[in-house]
Short mmCIF file of C-alpha atoms in Angstrom, two decimals:
data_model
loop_
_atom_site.label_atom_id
_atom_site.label_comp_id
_atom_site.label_asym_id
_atom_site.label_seq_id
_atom_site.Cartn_x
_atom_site.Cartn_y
_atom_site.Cartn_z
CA UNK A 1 -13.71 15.34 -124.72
CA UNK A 2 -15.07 18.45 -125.82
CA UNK A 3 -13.27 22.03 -125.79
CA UNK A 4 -11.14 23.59 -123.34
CA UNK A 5 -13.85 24.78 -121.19
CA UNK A 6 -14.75 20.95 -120.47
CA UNK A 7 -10.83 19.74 -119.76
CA UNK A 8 -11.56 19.49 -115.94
CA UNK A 9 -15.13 17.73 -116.40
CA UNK A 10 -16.01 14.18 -116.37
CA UNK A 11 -19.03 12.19 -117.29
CA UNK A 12 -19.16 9.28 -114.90
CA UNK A 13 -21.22 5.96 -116.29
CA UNK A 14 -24.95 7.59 -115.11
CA UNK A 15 -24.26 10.54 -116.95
CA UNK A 16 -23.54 12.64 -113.91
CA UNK A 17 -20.10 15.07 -113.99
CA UNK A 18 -17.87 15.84 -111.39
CA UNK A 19 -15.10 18.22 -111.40
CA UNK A 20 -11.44 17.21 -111.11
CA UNK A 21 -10.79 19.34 -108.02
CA UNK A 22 -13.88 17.69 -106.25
CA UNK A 23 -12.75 14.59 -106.76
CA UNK A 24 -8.98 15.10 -105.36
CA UNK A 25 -11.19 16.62 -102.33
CA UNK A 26 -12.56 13.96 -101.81
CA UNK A 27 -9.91 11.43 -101.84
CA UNK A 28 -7.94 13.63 -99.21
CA UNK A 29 -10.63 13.41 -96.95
CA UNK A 30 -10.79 9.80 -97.72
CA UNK A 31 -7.23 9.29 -96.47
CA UNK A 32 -7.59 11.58 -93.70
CA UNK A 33 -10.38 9.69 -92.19
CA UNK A 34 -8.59 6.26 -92.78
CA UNK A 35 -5.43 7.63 -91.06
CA UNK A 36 -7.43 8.93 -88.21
CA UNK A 37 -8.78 5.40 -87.75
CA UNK A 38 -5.68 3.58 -88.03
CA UNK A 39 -4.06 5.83 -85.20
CA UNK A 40 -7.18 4.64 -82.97
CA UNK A 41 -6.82 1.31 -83.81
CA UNK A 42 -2.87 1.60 -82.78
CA UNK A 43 -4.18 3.25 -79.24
CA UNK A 44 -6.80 0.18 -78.59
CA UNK A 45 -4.14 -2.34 -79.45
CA UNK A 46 -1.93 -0.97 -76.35
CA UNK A 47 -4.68 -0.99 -73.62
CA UNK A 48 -6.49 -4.53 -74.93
CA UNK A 49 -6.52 -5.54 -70.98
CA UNK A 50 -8.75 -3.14 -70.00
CA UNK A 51 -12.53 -2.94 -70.56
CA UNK A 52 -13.68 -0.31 -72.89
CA UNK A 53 -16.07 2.21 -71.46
CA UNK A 54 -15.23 0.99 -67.84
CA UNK A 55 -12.23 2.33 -65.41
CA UNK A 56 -12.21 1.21 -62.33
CA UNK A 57 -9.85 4.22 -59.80
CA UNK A 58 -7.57 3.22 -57.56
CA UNK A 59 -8.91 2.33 -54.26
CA UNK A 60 -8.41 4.77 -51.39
CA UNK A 61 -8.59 2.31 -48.64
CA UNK A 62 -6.59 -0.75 -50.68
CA UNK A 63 -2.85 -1.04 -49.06
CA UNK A 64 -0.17 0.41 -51.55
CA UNK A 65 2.23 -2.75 -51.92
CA UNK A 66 3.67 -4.50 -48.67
CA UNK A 67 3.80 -1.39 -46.36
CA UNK A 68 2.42 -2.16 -42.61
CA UNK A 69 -1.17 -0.62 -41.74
CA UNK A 70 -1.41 2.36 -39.68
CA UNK A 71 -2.98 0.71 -37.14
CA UNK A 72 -0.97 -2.40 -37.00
CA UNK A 73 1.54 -2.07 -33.66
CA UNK A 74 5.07 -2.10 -34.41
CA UNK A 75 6.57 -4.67 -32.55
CA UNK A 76 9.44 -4.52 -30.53
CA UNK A 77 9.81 -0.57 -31.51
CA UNK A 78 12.35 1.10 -29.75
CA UNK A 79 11.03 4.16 -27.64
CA UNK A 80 12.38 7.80 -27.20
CA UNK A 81 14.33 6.75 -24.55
CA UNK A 82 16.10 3.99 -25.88
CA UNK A 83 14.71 1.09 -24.61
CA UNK A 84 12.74 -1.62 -26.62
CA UNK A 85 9.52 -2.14 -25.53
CA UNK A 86 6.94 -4.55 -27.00
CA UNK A 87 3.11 -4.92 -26.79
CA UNK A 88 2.97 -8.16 -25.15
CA UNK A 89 6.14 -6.98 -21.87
CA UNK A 90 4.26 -7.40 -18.45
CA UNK A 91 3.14 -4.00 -17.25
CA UNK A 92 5.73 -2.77 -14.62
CA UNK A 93 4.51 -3.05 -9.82
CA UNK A 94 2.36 -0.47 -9.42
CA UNK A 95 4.25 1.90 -6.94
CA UNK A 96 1.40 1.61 -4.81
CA UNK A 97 1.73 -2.40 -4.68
CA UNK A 98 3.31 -3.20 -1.30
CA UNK A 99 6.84 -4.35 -1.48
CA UNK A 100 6.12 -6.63 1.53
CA UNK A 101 3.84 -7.80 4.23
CA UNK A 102 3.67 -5.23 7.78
CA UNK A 103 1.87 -8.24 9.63
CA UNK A 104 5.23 -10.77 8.80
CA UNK A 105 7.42 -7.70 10.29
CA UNK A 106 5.05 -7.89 13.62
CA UNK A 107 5.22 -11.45 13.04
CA UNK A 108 9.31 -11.05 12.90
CA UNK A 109 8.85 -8.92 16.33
CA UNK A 110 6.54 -10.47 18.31
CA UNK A 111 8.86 -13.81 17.67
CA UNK A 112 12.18 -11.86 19.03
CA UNK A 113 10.32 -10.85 21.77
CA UNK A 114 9.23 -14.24 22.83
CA UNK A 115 12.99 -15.82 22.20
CA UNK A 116 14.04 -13.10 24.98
CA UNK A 117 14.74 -14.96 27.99
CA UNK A 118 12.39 -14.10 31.20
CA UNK A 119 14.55 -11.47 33.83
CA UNK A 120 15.24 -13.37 36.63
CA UNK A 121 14.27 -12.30 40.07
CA UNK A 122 17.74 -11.68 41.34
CA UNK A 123 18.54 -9.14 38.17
CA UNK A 124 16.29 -6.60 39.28
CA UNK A 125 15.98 -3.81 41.34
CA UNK A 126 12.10 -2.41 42.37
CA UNK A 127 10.88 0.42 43.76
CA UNK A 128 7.56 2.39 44.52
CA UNK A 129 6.43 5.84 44.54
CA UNK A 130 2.74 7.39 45.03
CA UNK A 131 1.27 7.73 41.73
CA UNK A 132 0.62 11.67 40.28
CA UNK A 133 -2.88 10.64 39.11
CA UNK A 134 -5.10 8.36 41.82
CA UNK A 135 -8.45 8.92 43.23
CA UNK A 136 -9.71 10.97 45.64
CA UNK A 137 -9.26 10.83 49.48
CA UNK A 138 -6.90 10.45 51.71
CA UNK A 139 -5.13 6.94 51.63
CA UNK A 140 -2.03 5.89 48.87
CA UNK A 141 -4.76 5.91 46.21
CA UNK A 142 -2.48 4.38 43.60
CA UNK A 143 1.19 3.65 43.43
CA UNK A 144 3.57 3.14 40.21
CA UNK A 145 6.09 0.04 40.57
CA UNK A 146 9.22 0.11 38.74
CA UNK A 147 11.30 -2.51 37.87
CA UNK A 148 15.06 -2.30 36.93
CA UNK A 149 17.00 -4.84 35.47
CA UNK A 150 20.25 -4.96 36.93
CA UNK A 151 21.90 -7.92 35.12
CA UNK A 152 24.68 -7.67 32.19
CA UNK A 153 22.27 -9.43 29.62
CA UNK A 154 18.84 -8.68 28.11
CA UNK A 155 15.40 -10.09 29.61
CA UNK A 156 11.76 -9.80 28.94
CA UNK A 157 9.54 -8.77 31.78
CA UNK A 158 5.34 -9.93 30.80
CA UNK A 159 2.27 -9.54 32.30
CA UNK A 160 0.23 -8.35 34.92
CA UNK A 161 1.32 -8.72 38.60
CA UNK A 162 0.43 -10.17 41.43
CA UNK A 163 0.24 -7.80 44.97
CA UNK A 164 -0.11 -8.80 48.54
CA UNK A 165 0.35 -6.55 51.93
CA UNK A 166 3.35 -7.37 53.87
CA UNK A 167 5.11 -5.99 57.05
CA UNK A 168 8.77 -5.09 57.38
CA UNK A 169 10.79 -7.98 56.81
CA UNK A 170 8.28 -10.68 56.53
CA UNK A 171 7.29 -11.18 52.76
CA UNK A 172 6.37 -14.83 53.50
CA UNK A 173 3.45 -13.74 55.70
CA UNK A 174 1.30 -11.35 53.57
CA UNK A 175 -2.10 -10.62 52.91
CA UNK A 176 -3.00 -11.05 49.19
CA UNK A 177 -4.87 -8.29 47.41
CA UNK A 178 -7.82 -9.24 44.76
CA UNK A 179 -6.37 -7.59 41.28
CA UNK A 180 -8.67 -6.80 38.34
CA UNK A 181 -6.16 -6.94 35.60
CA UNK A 182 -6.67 -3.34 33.22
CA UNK A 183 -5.28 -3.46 29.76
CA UNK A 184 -3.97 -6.33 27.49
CA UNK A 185 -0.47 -7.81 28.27
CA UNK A 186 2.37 -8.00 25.63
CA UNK A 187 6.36 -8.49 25.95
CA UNK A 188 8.77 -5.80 26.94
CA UNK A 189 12.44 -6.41 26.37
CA UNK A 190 14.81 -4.79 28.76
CA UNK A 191 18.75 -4.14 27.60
CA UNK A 192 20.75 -4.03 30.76
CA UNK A 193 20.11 -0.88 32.81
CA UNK A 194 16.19 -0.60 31.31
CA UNK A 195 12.96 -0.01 32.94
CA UNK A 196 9.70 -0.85 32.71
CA UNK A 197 6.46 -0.21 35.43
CA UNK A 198 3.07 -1.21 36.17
CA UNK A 199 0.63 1.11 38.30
CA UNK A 200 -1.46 -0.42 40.93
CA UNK A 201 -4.42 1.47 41.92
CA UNK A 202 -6.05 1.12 45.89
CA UNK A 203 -9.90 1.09 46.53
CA UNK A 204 -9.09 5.31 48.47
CA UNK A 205 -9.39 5.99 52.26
CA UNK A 206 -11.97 8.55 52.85
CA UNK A 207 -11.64 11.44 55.65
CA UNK A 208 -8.96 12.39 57.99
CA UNK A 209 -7.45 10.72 60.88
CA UNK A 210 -7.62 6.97 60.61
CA UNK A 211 -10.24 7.27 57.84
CA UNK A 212 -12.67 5.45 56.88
CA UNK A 213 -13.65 2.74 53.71
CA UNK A 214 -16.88 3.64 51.70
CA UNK A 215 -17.87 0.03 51.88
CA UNK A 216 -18.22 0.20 56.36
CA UNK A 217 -14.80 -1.99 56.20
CA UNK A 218 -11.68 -0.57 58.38
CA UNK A 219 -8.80 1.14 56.74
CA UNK A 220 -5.34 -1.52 55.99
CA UNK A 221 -1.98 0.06 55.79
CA UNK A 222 0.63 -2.29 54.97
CA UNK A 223 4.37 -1.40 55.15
CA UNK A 224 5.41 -3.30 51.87
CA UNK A 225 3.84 -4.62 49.21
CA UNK A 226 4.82 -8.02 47.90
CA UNK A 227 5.00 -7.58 44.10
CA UNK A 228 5.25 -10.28 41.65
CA UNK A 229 5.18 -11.37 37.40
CA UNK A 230 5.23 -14.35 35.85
CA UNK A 231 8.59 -16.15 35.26
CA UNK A 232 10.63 -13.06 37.27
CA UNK A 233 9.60 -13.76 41.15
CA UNK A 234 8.16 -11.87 43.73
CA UNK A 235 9.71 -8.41 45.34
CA UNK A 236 9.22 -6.69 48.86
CA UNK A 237 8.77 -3.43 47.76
CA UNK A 238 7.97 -0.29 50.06
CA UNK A 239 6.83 3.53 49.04
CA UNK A 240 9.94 6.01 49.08
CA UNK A 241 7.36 8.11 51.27
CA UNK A 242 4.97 6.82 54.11
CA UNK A 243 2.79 3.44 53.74
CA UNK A 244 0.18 1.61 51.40
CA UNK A 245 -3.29 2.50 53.22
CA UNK A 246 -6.17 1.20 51.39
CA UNK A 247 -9.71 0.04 51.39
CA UNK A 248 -11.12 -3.80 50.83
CA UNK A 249 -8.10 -5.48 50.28
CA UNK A 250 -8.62 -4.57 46.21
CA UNK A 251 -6.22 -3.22 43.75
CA UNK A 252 -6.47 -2.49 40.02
CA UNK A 253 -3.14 -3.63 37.76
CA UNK A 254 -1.66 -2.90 34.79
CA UNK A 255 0.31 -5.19 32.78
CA UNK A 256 3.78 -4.16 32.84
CA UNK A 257 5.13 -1.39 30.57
CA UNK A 258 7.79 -0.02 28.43
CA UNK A 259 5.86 3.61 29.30
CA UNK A 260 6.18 5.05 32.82
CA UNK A 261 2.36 5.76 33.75
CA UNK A 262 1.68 8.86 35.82
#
């Protein structure tokens, strides 16, 4: 070594010299570098599993654990009201779904009706009265039969009738009348006491005095009628005022009915 001036100078082996202070420089810089890549080599060691340079996020549509999708139905959830429905229950009747059949209750009727024993001929009562509504002219026009039934049990009356002229007293000679049935015939029950008529309606007598018949034929008046339906017998009935006069020995029927006609 040379003189004080030299005491922090070195000559290395190539002649070159380097101060003291550089070189304890450099050796902290040294270390600091080697410590900085130590404490990345610590962080690496910790995450080996994953693939440097390459993260892959989270997926936003991957399920988180074993939670149900939202658009998986919950089975068997119980509703606001309280009662436990599931997705597979049979829908409820519709309200509008019939709760039975109308034609099996007309069925149920029609049957009643027909188990009704026929009225008998000696259970009812039958009268006659000029009808409100006939045609024209001057003869009965048309007449409205009723029929009572007088027994202490229910019948059926059916049908339309049968009509012949009589005289007073003589029902077993009579003239019968052709009848052009009108309407369709059903049943009609009758409780004991009820009613039911048919209308009978006369080819008129024209003009006054003994009249006349459109057709050239003479004028009939009969007394009585002899009135009769199927299964109840046959009944002398006369008008509560004056006589049947008609024309042609033809008469339009009803079938009987629960409804008085006018």
């Amino acid at each position: 070594m040379s003189g004080n001036g030299d005491r922090n100078v070195r000559v290395n082996g190539s002649g070159k010299r380097f101060g003291v202070r550089g070189s304890v420089a450099a050796v902290v810089m040294a270390s600091a570098a080697a410590l900085a890549l130590t404490g990345c080599q610590s962080g690496d060691s910790s995450s080996a599993s994953v693939s440097p340079g390459h993260v892959d996020p989270p997926s936003a549509s991957a399920p988180s654990g074993s939670a149900p999708s939202a658009s998986a139905p919950a089975a068997d959830a119980p509703s606001a009201s309280g009662v436990t429905t599931s997705p597979s229950a049979e829908p409820a009747r519709s309200a509008s779904s019939p709760a039975g059949d109308v034609g099996d209750v007309g069925a149920d009727v029609t049957e009643a009706a027909a188990a009704t024993p026929a009225c008998k001929a000696g259970g009812l009562a039958v009268t006659a009265h000029q009808a409100a509504h006939r045609p024209s002219g001057t003869g009965t026009g048309a007449a409205v039969v009723e029929f009572t039934n007088t027994s202490a049990k229910t019948c059926r009356l059916k049908g339309h009738p049968s009509v012949a002229g009589a005289g007073n007293g003589s029902p077993g000679h009579n003239s019968p009348l052709a009848v052009t049935p009108k309407g369709s015939a059903s049943a009609v029950t009758l409780a004991p006491k009820g009613r039911a008529w048919v209308k009978l309606t006369f080819v008129q007598v024209q003009g006054e005095g003994d009249g006349y018949c459109a057709s050239g034929a003479d004028p009939v008046v009969y007394p009585t009628l002899v009135v009769g339906l199927p299964g109840s017998g046959k009944h002398q009935v006369a008008l509560d005022d004056g006589q049947f006069a008609e024309c042609d020995n033809k008469v339009t029927a009803t079938a009987v009915s629960a409804v008085e006609p006018s």
